[in-house]
XYZ file of C-alpha atoms in Angstrom:
784
model
C 84.489 -32.867 24.284
C 81.516 -33.010 21.990
C 81.134 -31.447 18.560
C 84.054 -29.419 17.200
C 83.435 -25.679 17.302
C 79.794 -25.946 18.393
C 80.321 -24.635 21.932
C 82.010 -21.453 20.693
C 79.437 -21.017 17.940
C 76.518 -21.224 20.373
C 78.159 -18.844 22.839
C 79.283 -16.158 20.403
C 77.176 -16.485 17.262
C 73.805 -17.763 18.493
C 73.309 -16.490 22.053
C 69.510 -16.799 21.723
C 69.971 -20.582 21.942
C 71.071 -20.080 25.555
C 68.165 -19.332 27.907
C 68.563 -18.447 31.597
C 66.355 -20.733 33.686
C 65.805 -21.413 37.373
C 65.835 -24.999 38.638
C 63.422 -24.299 41.483
C 60.836 -22.890 39.056
C 61.408 -25.742 36.594
C 60.889 -28.264 39.386
C 57.618 -26.648 40.460
C 56.390 -26.639 36.858
C 57.377 -30.301 36.483
C 55.444 -31.275 39.628
C 52.344 -29.470 38.372
C 52.454 -31.428 35.116
C 53.378 -34.729 36.780
C 51.593 -34.940 40.156
C 53.291 -37.385 42.474
C 56.449 -37.436 40.376
C 59.871 -36.285 41.550
C 61.748 -33.812 39.344
C 65.007 -35.579 38.462
C 68.203 -34.227 36.939
C 70.703 -36.583 35.327
C 74.220 -35.349 36.073
C 77.169 -36.098 33.788
C 79.599 -36.172 36.691
C 82.754 -36.209 34.559
C 81.759 -32.815 33.137
C 81.219 -31.414 36.623
C 84.477 -32.312 38.392
C 86.114 -28.949 37.681
C 82.991 -27.104 38.838
C 82.794 -29.131 42.060
C 86.460 -28.802 42.978
C 86.310 -25.415 44.672
C 89.271 -25.625 47.139
C 91.903 -23.016 46.410
C 94.764 -25.509 46.601
C 94.928 -28.273 43.978
C 98.641 -28.803 43.387
C 99.499 -30.779 46.536
C 97.416 -33.913 45.904
C 93.912 -32.731 46.693
C 92.082 -30.973 49.525
C 89.752 -33.894 50.087
C 87.993 -32.782 53.264
C 87.177 -29.440 51.620
C 86.067 -31.192 48.437
C 83.727 -33.531 50.327
C 82.179 -30.483 52.004
C 81.713 -28.835 48.590
C 79.904 -31.898 47.244
C 77.679 -32.058 50.320
C 76.643 -28.432 49.786
C 75.869 -29.100 46.125
C 73.614 -32.056 46.951
C 71.956 -30.230 49.850
C 71.006 -27.255 47.637
C 69.114 -29.390 45.111
C 67.543 -31.608 47.775
C 66.170 -28.493 49.516
C 64.008 -27.651 46.478
C 62.829 -31.235 45.970
C 65.066 -32.173 43.038
C 66.524 -35.654 42.834
C 69.987 -36.071 41.319
C 71.264 -39.145 39.447
C 75.035 -39.130 38.862
C 76.684 -40.942 35.936
C 80.425 -41.628 35.624
C 82.423 -42.939 32.668
C 83.045 -46.632 33.224
C 85.161 -47.311 30.163
C 86.600 -45.837 26.981
C 85.002 -47.075 23.762
C 87.395 -48.297 21.087
C 86.023 -45.760 18.615
C 87.016 -42.972 21.020
C 90.432 -44.332 22.011
C 92.314 -42.071 19.590
C 90.617 -39.017 21.060
C 91.379 -40.262 24.592
C 95.063 -40.647 23.699
C 95.155 -37.207 22.080
C 93.856 -35.593 25.282
C 96.265 -37.527 27.512
C 99.265 -36.363 25.462
C 97.957 -32.806 25.594
C 97.641 -33.128 29.385
C 101.264 -34.290 29.566
C 102.367 -31.017 27.998
C 100.230 -29.046 30.449
C 101.679 -30.947 33.412
C 105.225 -30.240 32.205
C 104.379 -26.528 32.203
C 102.969 -26.810 35.734
C 106.181 -28.344 37.106
C 108.295 -25.786 35.251
C 106.244 -23.055 36.937
C 106.638 -24.635 40.391
C 110.402 -24.863 40.020
C 110.620 -21.265 38.769
C 108.232 -19.642 41.276
C 108.031 -22.133 44.192
C 104.270 -21.628 44.342
C 101.070 -23.035 42.893
C 100.207 -21.732 39.397
C 97.042 -19.719 38.835
C 93.658 -21.282 38.136
C 94.320 -20.869 34.400
C 96.707 -23.834 34.721
C 94.347 -25.817 36.978
C 94.684 -29.583 36.746
C 92.282 -31.768 38.687
C 93.902 -33.852 41.455
C 94.631 -37.480 40.643
C 91.827 -39.889 41.472
C 89.185 -37.165 41.649
C 86.628 -39.025 39.522
C 87.041 -42.304 41.429
C 86.737 -40.774 44.878
C 83.859 -38.517 43.820
C 81.818 -41.673 43.153
C 82.368 -42.869 46.710
C 81.816 -39.400 48.180
C 78.415 -39.103 46.485
C 77.442 -42.593 47.620
C 78.455 -41.646 51.164
C 76.126 -38.647 50.807
C 73.257 -40.996 49.942
C 73.133 -40.191 46.233
C 72.298 -42.618 43.421
C 75.586 -43.000 41.594
C 76.040 -45.109 38.470
C 79.044 -46.104 36.382
C 78.529 -46.581 32.642
C 79.075 -49.720 30.598
C 79.983 -47.563 27.612
C 80.568 -43.853 26.992
C 78.643 -42.100 29.760
C 77.043 -39.410 27.580
C 74.990 -42.050 25.737
C 73.722 -43.553 28.995
C 73.012 -40.095 30.430
C 70.985 -39.068 27.364
C 69.223 -42.428 27.282
C 68.328 -42.329 30.990
C 67.028 -38.768 30.712
C 64.764 -39.630 27.782
C 63.541 -42.939 29.219
C 62.651 -41.510 32.630
C 61.167 -38.193 31.508
C 63.767 -36.304 33.520
C 63.772 -32.579 34.158
C 67.020 -32.364 32.243
C 70.706 -33.172 31.909
C 73.347 -31.200 33.791
C 76.771 -31.235 32.178
C 79.149 -29.486 29.793
C 79.230 -31.390 26.504
C 77.792 -30.209 23.195
C 76.888 -33.813 22.355
C 73.834 -33.194 24.566
C 72.691 -30.633 21.996
C 72.755 -33.399 19.380
C 70.964 -36.184 21.237
C 67.173 -36.055 20.929
C 66.570 -36.266 24.671
C 65.440 -34.139 27.630
C 66.661 -30.499 28.048
C 70.365 -29.802 28.492
C 71.650 -27.437 31.214
C 75.162 -26.018 31.613
C 77.063 -26.814 34.818
C 79.591 -24.024 34.180
C 76.801 -21.414 34.209
C 75.164 -22.761 37.375
C 74.849 -20.360 40.315
C 74.378 -22.552 43.379
C 73.073 -19.616 45.441
C 70.133 -18.849 43.142
C 69.934 -22.165 41.213
C 69.970 -20.184 37.971
C 71.737 -21.681 34.983
C 71.631 -21.677 31.187
C 69.547 -24.110 29.157
C 70.891 -24.767 25.659
C 67.866 -25.281 23.427
C 68.407 -27.749 20.577
C 65.096 -26.715 18.948
C 66.324 -23.117 18.672
C 69.644 -24.386 17.346
C 67.730 -26.214 14.605
C 65.754 -23.067 13.780
C 68.956 -21.034 13.481
C 70.531 -23.581 11.147
C 67.424 -24.508 9.176
C 67.698 -28.130 10.272
C 65.412 -30.666 11.903
C 66.312 -32.585 15.070
C 67.021 -35.691 13.016
C 69.675 -33.763 11.027
C 71.795 -32.916 14.065
C 73.717 -36.241 14.203
C 74.689 -35.728 10.548
C 75.858 -32.169 11.290
C 77.861 -33.370 14.317
C 79.681 -36.026 12.278
C 80.468 -33.638 9.424
C 81.914 -31.121 11.904
C 83.864 -33.806 13.803
C 83.384 -35.230 17.287
C 84.982 -37.779 19.611
C 84.401 -40.547 17.048
C 84.916 -38.699 13.753
C 88.383 -37.064 13.552
C 88.272 -33.345 12.825
C 90.426 -33.733 9.723
C 88.216 -36.371 8.100
C 85.876 -33.821 6.487
C 88.132 -30.768 6.545
C 88.272 -30.331 2.758
C 84.531 -31.010 2.512
C 83.774 -28.270 5.062
C 85.878 -25.732 3.203
C 84.156 -26.716 -0.029
C 80.822 -25.991 1.670
C 82.199 -22.662 2.890
C 83.398 -21.629 -0.575
C 79.940 -22.197 -2.062
C 78.080 -20.667 0.890
C 76.577 -17.366 -0.212
C 75.556 -15.950 3.162
C 78.892 -15.601 4.932
C 78.349 -13.399 7.942
C 81.046 -10.819 8.553
C 80.323 -10.705 12.267
C 80.789 -14.493 12.614
C 84.192 -16.098 13.091
C 85.570 -18.636 10.644
C 84.352 -21.656 12.601
C 80.919 -20.108 12.921
C 80.670 -19.619 9.179
C 81.802 -23.204 8.586
C 78.994 -24.509 10.808
C 76.469 -22.348 8.947
C 77.857 -23.477 5.580
C 77.702 -27.196 6.456
C 74.145 -26.797 7.795
C 73.213 -24.965 4.591
C 74.681 -27.800 2.510
C 72.582 -30.335 4.430
C 69.434 -28.270 3.829
C 69.917 -27.404 0.163
C 71.993 -30.206 -1.297
C 71.869 -33.383 0.766
C 68.180 -33.165 1.606
C 67.353 -32.690 -2.073
C 68.339 -36.305 -2.726
C 67.491 -37.705 0.704
C 66.072 -41.207 0.304
C 66.975 -41.412 -3.372
C 70.722 -41.459 -2.872
C 72.647 -42.984 -0.022
C 74.869 -40.770 2.076
C 78.052 -42.345 0.730
C 76.989 -41.225 -2.751
C 76.624 -37.619 -1.572
C 79.553 -37.396 0.854
C 83.291 -38.072 0.440
C 83.310 -40.979 2.908
C 85.934 -43.081 1.132
C 87.446 -45.731 3.425
C 85.848 -44.080 6.475
C 82.329 -45.195 5.616
C 81.948 -47.653 8.513
C 83.332 -45.139 11.005
C 80.970 -42.452 9.732
C 77.880 -44.633 10.074
C 79.060 -45.671 13.524
C 79.345 -42.001 14.475
C 75.842 -41.309 13.199
C 74.359 -44.311 14.980
C 76.056 -43.340 18.259
C 73.566 -40.466 18.637
C 70.478 -42.646 18.179
C 68.977 -43.561 21.535
C 66.982 -46.786 22.006
C 63.875 -46.696 19.813
C 65.114 -43.820 17.664
C 65.911 -43.995 13.944
C 67.618 -41.759 11.437
C 65.969 -40.761 8.160
C 69.468 -40.676 6.659
C 69.736 -44.459 7.003
C 66.672 -45.307 4.893
C 65.536 -44.969 1.272
C 62.465 -42.845 0.692
C 60.384 -44.006 -2.252
C 58.240 -41.467 -4.070
C 55.114 -42.751 -5.820
C 55.637 -45.530 -8.332
C 59.342 -45.653 -9.100
C 61.978 -48.243 -9.876
C 64.513 -48.695 -7.082
C 67.385 -51.159 -7.557
C 65.240 -53.204 -9.947
C 62.401 -53.304 -7.426
C 59.032 -52.402 -8.916
C 57.034 -50.164 -6.599
C 53.244 -49.972 -6.736
C 50.357 -49.228 -4.396
C 48.369 -51.762 -2.387
C 45.502 -51.515 0.033
C 46.165 -52.456 3.657
C 43.179 -54.629 4.691
C 43.423 -53.504 8.308
C 43.616 -49.767 7.864
C 41.670 -49.709 4.563
C 44.336 -47.270 3.381
C 46.555 -47.604 0.393
C 50.156 -48.333 1.251
C 53.003 -48.551 -1.251
C 54.404 -51.993 -1.989
C 57.592 -53.079 -3.716
C 58.628 -56.318 -5.325
C 61.383 -58.162 -3.456
C 64.185 -58.961 -5.948
C 64.647 -62.560 -4.717
C 61.135 -63.743 -3.936
C 59.431 -61.661 -6.645
C 56.714 -61.000 -4.069
C 55.295 -57.603 -3.347
C 56.480 -56.021 -0.121
C 54.326 -53.297 1.521
C 55.788 -49.976 2.632
C 55.150 -48.310 5.975
C 55.757 -44.819 7.341
C 58.401 -44.717 10.040
C 56.774 -42.860 12.993
C 60.063 -41.254 13.960
C 61.400 -40.093 10.626
C 57.997 -39.720 8.904
C 59.555 -41.496 5.927
C 58.344 -44.559 4.074
C 60.206 -47.767 4.805
C 59.744 -51.126 3.016
C 58.147 -53.873 5.108
C 58.905 -57.567 4.799
C 57.203 -60.510 6.466
C 59.298 -62.313 9.054
C 59.347 -66.025 8.077
C 58.639 -67.293 11.599
C 56.456 -64.691 13.225
C 54.577 -63.916 9.984
C 54.668 -60.276 11.077
C 55.733 -57.444 8.842
C 59.069 -55.880 9.719
C 60.732 -52.766 8.262
C 63.653 -52.967 5.871
C 67.123 -51.476 6.445
C 69.513 -50.302 3.728
C 72.947 -51.779 4.299
C 75.436 -48.895 3.768
C 78.108 -51.299 2.523
C 76.202 -53.436 0.002
C 73.573 -50.782 -0.756
C 70.959 -53.529 -0.495
C 67.903 -53.555 1.678
C 67.844 -56.125 4.477
C 64.982 -56.727 6.891
C 65.100 -55.414 10.452
C 64.227 -57.662 13.393
C 63.407 -56.607 16.932
C 65.902 -57.533 19.649
C 63.935 -59.581 22.234
C 65.480 -57.826 25.232
C 66.192 -54.264 24.149
C 63.184 -54.073 21.784
C 65.493 -52.359 19.306
C 65.502 -53.194 15.618
C 68.455 -55.179 14.302
C 69.396 -55.560 10.612
C 68.852 -59.122 9.279
C 70.855 -60.942 6.615
C 69.780 -64.021 4.604
C 72.446 -66.728 4.719
C 72.874 -67.930 1.093
C 73.509 -71.509 2.234
C 70.915 -72.045 4.924
C 68.425 -69.566 3.465
C 67.782 -68.431 7.044
C 67.848 -64.874 8.294
C 70.778 -64.057 10.540
C 71.040 -60.880 12.663
C 73.933 -58.484 12.200
C 75.997 -57.404 15.194
C 78.701 -54.812 15.777
C 82.163 -56.260 16.134
C 83.674 -55.018 19.445
C 87.068 -54.184 17.930
C 86.352 -52.852 14.438
C 82.931 -51.462 15.366
C 81.757 -52.695 11.959
C 78.683 -54.791 11.477
C 79.448 -58.499 11.112
C 77.215 -61.522 10.757
C 76.490 -63.728 13.718
C 77.040 -67.439 13.138
C 76.253 -70.271 15.503
C 79.109 -72.520 16.543
C 77.876 -76.093 15.943
C 79.069 -77.372 19.312
C 78.630 -74.448 21.659
C 75.420 -73.234 19.984
C 76.638 -69.718 20.783
C 76.688 -67.003 18.157
C 80.077 -65.726 17.060
C 80.979 -63.101 14.458
C 81.183 -64.669 11.004
C 84.745 -65.360 9.969
C 85.957 -65.762 13.549
C 87.550 -69.120 14.235
C 85.630 -70.621 17.185
C 88.888 -72.157 18.387
C 90.632 -68.758 18.372
C 92.213 -67.661 21.616
C 94.815 -65.169 22.846
C 97.041 -66.896 25.392
C 93.895 -68.132 27.164
C 90.270 -68.875 26.277
C 88.008 -65.921 25.595
C 84.400 -66.632 26.475
C 81.045 -65.504 25.207
C 79.370 -63.586 27.985
C 75.948 -65.149 28.607
C 74.821 -62.051 30.500
C 75.247 -59.786 27.486
C 72.985 -60.012 24.491
C 74.653 -61.165 21.293
C 72.522 -59.509 18.639
C 74.013 -56.059 19.026
C 71.867 -53.483 17.187
C 73.198 -50.541 15.225
C 71.653 -48.371 17.946
C 73.833 -49.866 20.625
C 71.995 -49.636 23.933
C 73.660 -49.025 27.286
C 73.023 -52.596 28.398
C 75.166 -53.929 25.535
C 78.892 -53.668 26.103
C 81.049 -56.410 24.626
C 80.396 -59.759 23.048
C 83.630 -61.389 24.172
C 84.622 -61.610 27.839
C 87.751 -62.810 29.649
C 86.000 -65.111 32.131
C 83.476 -67.888 31.694
C 81.575 -67.916 34.995
C 78.287 -66.050 34.384
C 77.500 -65.725 38.090
C 80.829 -64.071 38.905
C 80.609 -61.833 35.851
C 77.118 -60.767 36.900
C 78.370 -59.781 40.368
C 81.312 -57.843 38.879
C 78.976 -56.053 36.493
C 76.580 -55.095 39.300
C 79.417 -53.681 41.429
C 80.676 -51.735 38.418
C 77.286 -50.244 37.524
C 76.613 -49.294 41.152
C 80.047 -47.562 41.334
C 81.232 -49.854 44.128
C 84.408 -51.123 42.449
C 87.213 -49.854 40.245
C 88.556 -51.548 37.075
C 87.444 -55.044 38.174
C 84.691 -55.441 35.582
C 86.845 -53.862 32.862
C 89.511 -56.513 33.441
C 87.002 -59.372 33.484
C 84.881 -58.223 30.553
C 87.399 -56.849 28.048
C 90.868 -57.309 29.537
C 91.581 -53.621 28.939
C 92.057 -50.829 31.488
C 93.214 -47.234 31.483
C 94.452 -44.602 33.904
C 94.606 -40.920 33.061
C 97.376 -38.416 33.763
C 98.895 -37.876 37.194
C 100.754 -34.832 38.468
C 104.211 -36.354 37.924
C 107.421 -34.570 37.044
C 108.877 -36.157 33.916
C 112.241 -34.527 34.719
C 112.534 -36.097 38.192
C 114.322 -39.407 37.681
C 114.478 -40.168 41.408
C 110.808 -41.113 41.633
C 109.177 -43.653 39.312
C 105.724 -43.126 37.840
C 102.787 -44.455 39.793
C 101.975 -46.601 36.737
C 105.141 -48.636 37.436
C 105.043 -48.491 41.236
C 101.620 -50.132 41.486
C 101.869 -52.372 38.434
C 102.952 -55.475 40.453
C 99.813 -55.042 42.587
C 97.633 -54.847 39.496
C 99.362 -57.898 38.040
C 98.471 -59.980 41.085
C 94.896 -58.701 40.909
C 94.777 -59.783 37.238
C 95.896 -63.231 38.343
C 93.124 -63.328 40.950
C 90.430 -62.144 38.528
C 91.428 -64.083 35.409
C 93.116 -67.200 36.804
C 90.152 -68.357 38.858
C 89.955 -72.131 38.493
C 92.559 -72.222 35.703
C 95.701 -73.032 37.624
C 97.182 -69.625 38.367
C 98.855 -66.785 36.526
C 100.610 -68.922 33.892
C 97.336 -69.623 32.094
C 95.957 -66.082 32.367
C 95.741 -63.830 29.321
C 97.684 -60.576 29.246
C 95.822 -57.385 30.109
C 96.017 -54.278 27.932
C 97.001 -51.263 30.019
C 96.636 -47.700 28.767
C 98.477 -46.005 31.632
C 100.004 -42.568 31.217
C 103.662 -42.211 32.204
C 106.657 -40.240 30.966
C 107.973 -41.532 27.654
C 104.859 -43.538 26.799
C 103.584 -42.381 23.368
C 100.341 -44.362 23.900
C 100.462 -45.711 20.355
C 99.447 -49.094 21.701
C 98.663 -50.497 25.145
C 101.228 -52.177 27.383
C 100.574 -55.936 27.390
C 100.869 -56.802 31.066
C 101.147 -60.380 32.297
C 99.525 -61.432 35.585
C 101.798 -62.321 38.513
C 101.367 -65.410 40.658
C 100.121 -64.641 44.162
C 101.799 -66.151 47.199
C 99.046 -67.272 49.572
C 99.460 -70.198 52.002
C 97.019 -72.870 50.868
C 96.655 -71.410 47.395
C 94.599 -68.599 45.867
C 90.911 -68.796 46.857
C 88.233 -68.722 44.171
C 86.275 -65.581 43.404
C 83.056 -67.407 44.278
C 84.395 -68.012 47.757
C 85.697 -64.450 48.194
C 82.676 -62.699 46.693
C 79.735 -64.935 47.562
C 80.871 -67.052 50.504
C 79.175 -66.625 53.890
C 81.292 -69.004 55.977
C 82.876 -67.934 59.257
C 86.468 -66.851 58.896
C 86.108 -65.762 55.288
C 86.804 -62.146 56.167
C 90.244 -63.177 57.390
C 90.824 -65.060 54.124
C 89.787 -61.982 52.151
C 92.308 -59.905 54.116
C 95.021 -62.501 53.455
C 94.276 -62.218 49.738
C 94.412 -58.412 49.868
C 97.795 -58.463 51.586
C 99.042 -61.020 49.061
C 98.140 -58.612 46.245
C 100.590 -56.159 47.828
C 102.990 -59.050 48.538
C 102.743 -58.199 52.242
C 101.621 -61.509 53.734
C 104.707 -61.353 55.964
C 103.324 -58.177 57.630
C 99.938 -59.595 58.638
C 100.691 -59.767 62.365
C 102.073 -56.230 62.551
C 99.130 -54.782 60.616
C 96.526 -56.618 62.707
C 97.317 -54.515 65.778
C 96.921 -51.220 63.881
C 93.630 -49.368 64.363
C 91.357 -48.329 61.503
C 91.771 -46.421 59.241
C 95.540 -46.496 59.716
C 95.737 -50.203 58.855
C 95.128 -49.354 55.191
C 97.592 -46.442 55.332
C 100.329 -48.623 56.847
C 99.751 -51.321 54.240
C 100.212 -48.724 51.532
C 103.277 -47.138 53.143
C 105.027 -50.486 53.617
C 104.456 -51.336 49.975
C 105.617 -47.893 48.810
C 108.810 -47.877 50.852
C 109.731 -51.410 49.758
C 109.140 -50.544 46.100
C 110.731 -47.085 45.996
C 114.153 -47.005 47.646
C 114.543 -43.236 47.244
C 111.964 -42.646 49.982
C 113.453 -41.729 53.341
C 112.573 -41.422 57.020
C 111.543 -37.766 56.631
C 108.991 -38.797 54.008
C 107.575 -41.448 56.338
C 107.268 -38.926 59.194
C 105.400 -36.515 56.906
C 102.946 -39.161 55.660
C 102.102 -40.420 59.161
C 102.051 -37.011 60.889
C 99.613 -35.500 58.379
C 97.225 -38.452 58.748
C 97.265 -38.172 62.550
C 96.845 -34.388 62.555
C 94.061 -34.552 59.955
C 91.737 -36.161 62.526
C 91.663 -33.028 64.630
C 91.380 -30.442 61.834
C 88.166 -28.751 60.751
C 87.490 -28.038 57.094
C 87.967 -24.328 57.750
C 91.350 -24.878 59.427
C 92.545 -26.891 56.459
C 91.349 -24.219 54.025
C 93.174 -21.485 55.966
C 96.455 -23.389 56.168
C 99.315 -21.514 54.431
C 102.515 -22.986 52.951
C 105.956 -21.392 52.928
C 106.482 -22.607 49.389
C 105.588 -25.473 47.052
C 108.107 -28.277 46.569
C 107.894 -30.298 43.316
C 109.006 -33.545 44.990
C 106.285 -33.200 47.634
C 103.736 -32.647 44.848
C 104.733 -35.947 43.256
C 104.733 -37.780 46.610
C 101.194 -36.575 47.259
C 100.126 -37.930 43.873
C 101.893 -41.232 44.569
C 99.988 -41.763 47.800
C 96.591 -40.838 46.316
C 97.130 -43.216 43.378
C 97.932 -45.838 46.013
C 94.538 -45.217 47.592
C 92.839 -45.756 44.215
C 94.808 -48.999 43.887
C 93.409 -50.009 47.284
C 89.901 -49.504 45.874
C 90.753 -51.968 43.084
C 92.314 -54.556 45.407
C 89.634 -54.315 48.100
C 86.795 -54.861 45.614
C 88.663 -57.696 43.863
C 89.153 -59.484 47.189
C 85.521 -59.268 48.337
C 85.759 -56.079 50.465
C 87.810 -57.179 53.504
C 88.117 -53.505 54.538
C 85.414 -50.886 54.817
C 85.683 -48.477 51.900
C 85.686 -45.518 54.287
C 88.988 -46.784 55.756
C 90.938 -45.598 52.716
C 88.940 -42.649 51.469
C 91.294 -39.652 51.222
C 89.112 -37.305 53.318
C 89.840 -39.641 56.238
C 93.549 -40.163 55.545
C 95.090 -37.460 53.394
C 95.068 -33.713 52.869
C 97.454 -32.415 50.223
C 98.234 -29.075 51.820
C 98.638 -30.565 55.301
C 101.002 -33.227 53.925
C 102.962 -30.534 52.117
C 103.324 -28.580 55.352
C 104.556 -31.667 57.233
C 106.921 -32.534 54.389
C 108.520 -29.059 54.455
C 108.786 -29.187 58.241
C 110.309 -32.667 58.178
C 112.848 -31.543 55.563
C 113.860 -28.697 57.869
C 114.578 -31.199 60.645
C 111.506 -30.730 62.848
C 111.220 -33.285 65.643
C 108.448 -35.864 65.645
C 106.812 -34.017 68.552
C 106.751 -30.777 66.551
C 105.315 -32.578 63.500
C 102.301 -33.776 65.527
C 101.860 -30.280 66.968
C 102.976 -31.128 70.539
C 100.188 -33.660 71.024
C 101.398 -36.559 73.187
C 98.710 -38.968 72.109
C 99.555 -38.377 68.467
C 103.262 -38.721 69.221
C 102.698 -42.157 70.771
C 100.677 -43.273 67.766
C 103.245 -41.852 65.331
C 106.003 -43.960 66.913
C 103.764 -47.038 66.887
C 102.832 -46.654 63.203
C 106.400 -45.828 62.253
C 107.574 -48.976 64.045
C 105.109 -51.157 62.109
C 106.273 -49.778 58.769
C 109.991 -49.905 59.578
C 109.859 -53.485 60.949
C 107.951 -54.712 57.911
C 110.429 -53.051 55.564
C 113.366 -54.571 57.454
C 111.894 -58.032 56.810
C 112.311 -57.196 53.132
C 115.874 -56.007 53.738
C 114.805 -52.405 53.171
C 116.021 -50.165 56.020
C 114.392 -46.715 56.110
C 117.057 -44.137 56.907
C 117.187 -40.352 57.246
C 117.876 -38.317 54.147
C 120.847 -36.731 55.945
C 122.290 -40.191 56.572
C 121.558 -41.173 52.968
C 123.237 -38.014 51.616
C 126.398 -38.750 53.550
C 126.760 -42.053 51.692
C 125.656 -40.978 48.226
C 126.588 -38.147 45.935
C 124.105 -36.650 43.513
C 120.474 -37.652 43.114
C 119.480 -41.294 42.939
C 117.804 -42.342 39.730
C 115.525 -45.213 38.892
C 115.946 -47.358 35.835
C 112.697 -47.426 33.833
C 113.582 -50.907 32.549
C 113.601 -52.118 36.159
C 109.897 -51.247 36.363
C 108.966 -52.332 32.846
C 110.279 -55.844 33.451
C 107.028 -56.707 35.193
């Protein structure tokens, strides 16, 4: 994450950049400077998951009760000293960072393979050096923090931008995370989560000003340095030869620095002594080997500019009276300020254009007069054409947007960033819809179904893309429904719903699955039919069902998937008596009986409408668990009666266990199949989050949170006991009440499965009729 090599450089080569600070003292100082204000820390939650997950066991599917307790302690410690926490989670993967996302997922696959090899060789959990966070940790952490009363937000783009932007905009105490990108953003102070001592509230602050002093750079140079070194947008190899060229001409190579450290110093030195020499006179593409990567490079640079910020590397800097691109520059007196300001002659109009000093970059920028407002606006140098175009101010975000003069209409047209290519394209107005579309895009263009312009999202997308701007094209046309989906997404109350409706693209990271075990399919395939019905519900609203819905791009990790392109997944028709209800009815309706209709829709997503009566008599939270178990056992025919006993027994016993008892629980050994079953169930719970939010929340979210239904180590214990032939009474620890409930829940699941012609039998009975291990056919699952 972040800038290549910068974390190691700061830690080993420039330790003075890291300052030990105390949050309690910082908070007191903040209150003295801002009376009545509350010291606030913005938390990049995705960076903190490893720090927060303190339970010793992680291999069995997650110690959720222990984890919830750990989070509660974290929040309580900061609250006790009067510090407010705001938590941000990644809500999507930007297209420009997809390659990096894929690279990490494939790397994780290799790590998971090593984990399962270790389990099979040693029959125990690997050491913390092989730690892999439990599946669904990020999703359930959102709901855990909300349950603890914390403000929790989900991003509409890469979270680090929104974190940095929020911190700057709200004058926050600082950012807590573990990403060197926070050293590059010009925002509030950056604190390390990995160095945090919760007992003392001491941590390390990484000072970007001291980093600049060490490298001889200014704050505005840091985005350029980050892109030349490589980050999540700029591939590391893009400037590899350039970096080594800098290193070969660098005269101050430090023997005590490692190779990467010297490269960082050499690149910084090149910026200071070579690039800055011609800054403003030459464009970056004339001084750097950008080649075909020019658009990507400028996108990477702009990604670090927060709302209202500018880069001096994007503008020309005139000096005195010079000739620039056939523009004659002279001096003129500003009648308002009585000061002389430089002016230039516009090449088209032959009129003199005044120059102004950009308050951020301290550099002179040409001004032009906007034809309608009659106000002077700064000019922007287009990196592609090398021509200056005027900037306009976006009416909502107040950010400046490059303008282009249409040669036919002679009117100025704003530039926007195309959502796929991330390159700036002109906005044109469709003559009938009056909506602005990227120039060159056929307004009749569609992909299996109409794509709609989202009226909630501003069209004139600035180079400095703000957090409120996500995509120009959406998959649904109803602005009211889209607004509700967006609000649920931002408030971290749903999962994947807004991604499907806004971009038609979703992703799911790695799961602890054994690629060598052919008896159990990947969770990506097991729950795909559920997702397909949800896609039909979300995208087919008012369009006649699944047949008219567009396909959804799925980036789901499973064995054998090289992730070179997404799986194009078609929606599945839902089977609901009376037809599929509209989203407006499910989400906004207040009529009596709607809750029952929402539940019918949820069960239809799992194709379990036939089990409604059986499930109605089940108490909460076991109704959600039974729904999931019925679906699992119908889908995966290699699951047996012993598995069912283990799933139900652990849920019943969990109710009576304290956090300490769960932490102290010891296992005889670790079984790789039980590890994968634990993952399968937890991924089912995340699927329930998706379905429940898509259907208008027929169930309380707490009914399927894992700390109320699942403990990995406890399930593993019950699985091992069930495999050994323990009786049902022994599995529920001789508790008669639990035994009665176990038989009742087991009966519900078994009866429902029998309706689908899926008898659940004992593994011993199954083994007597089959030789060898049963395998699943991947094509069987891919057919969906």
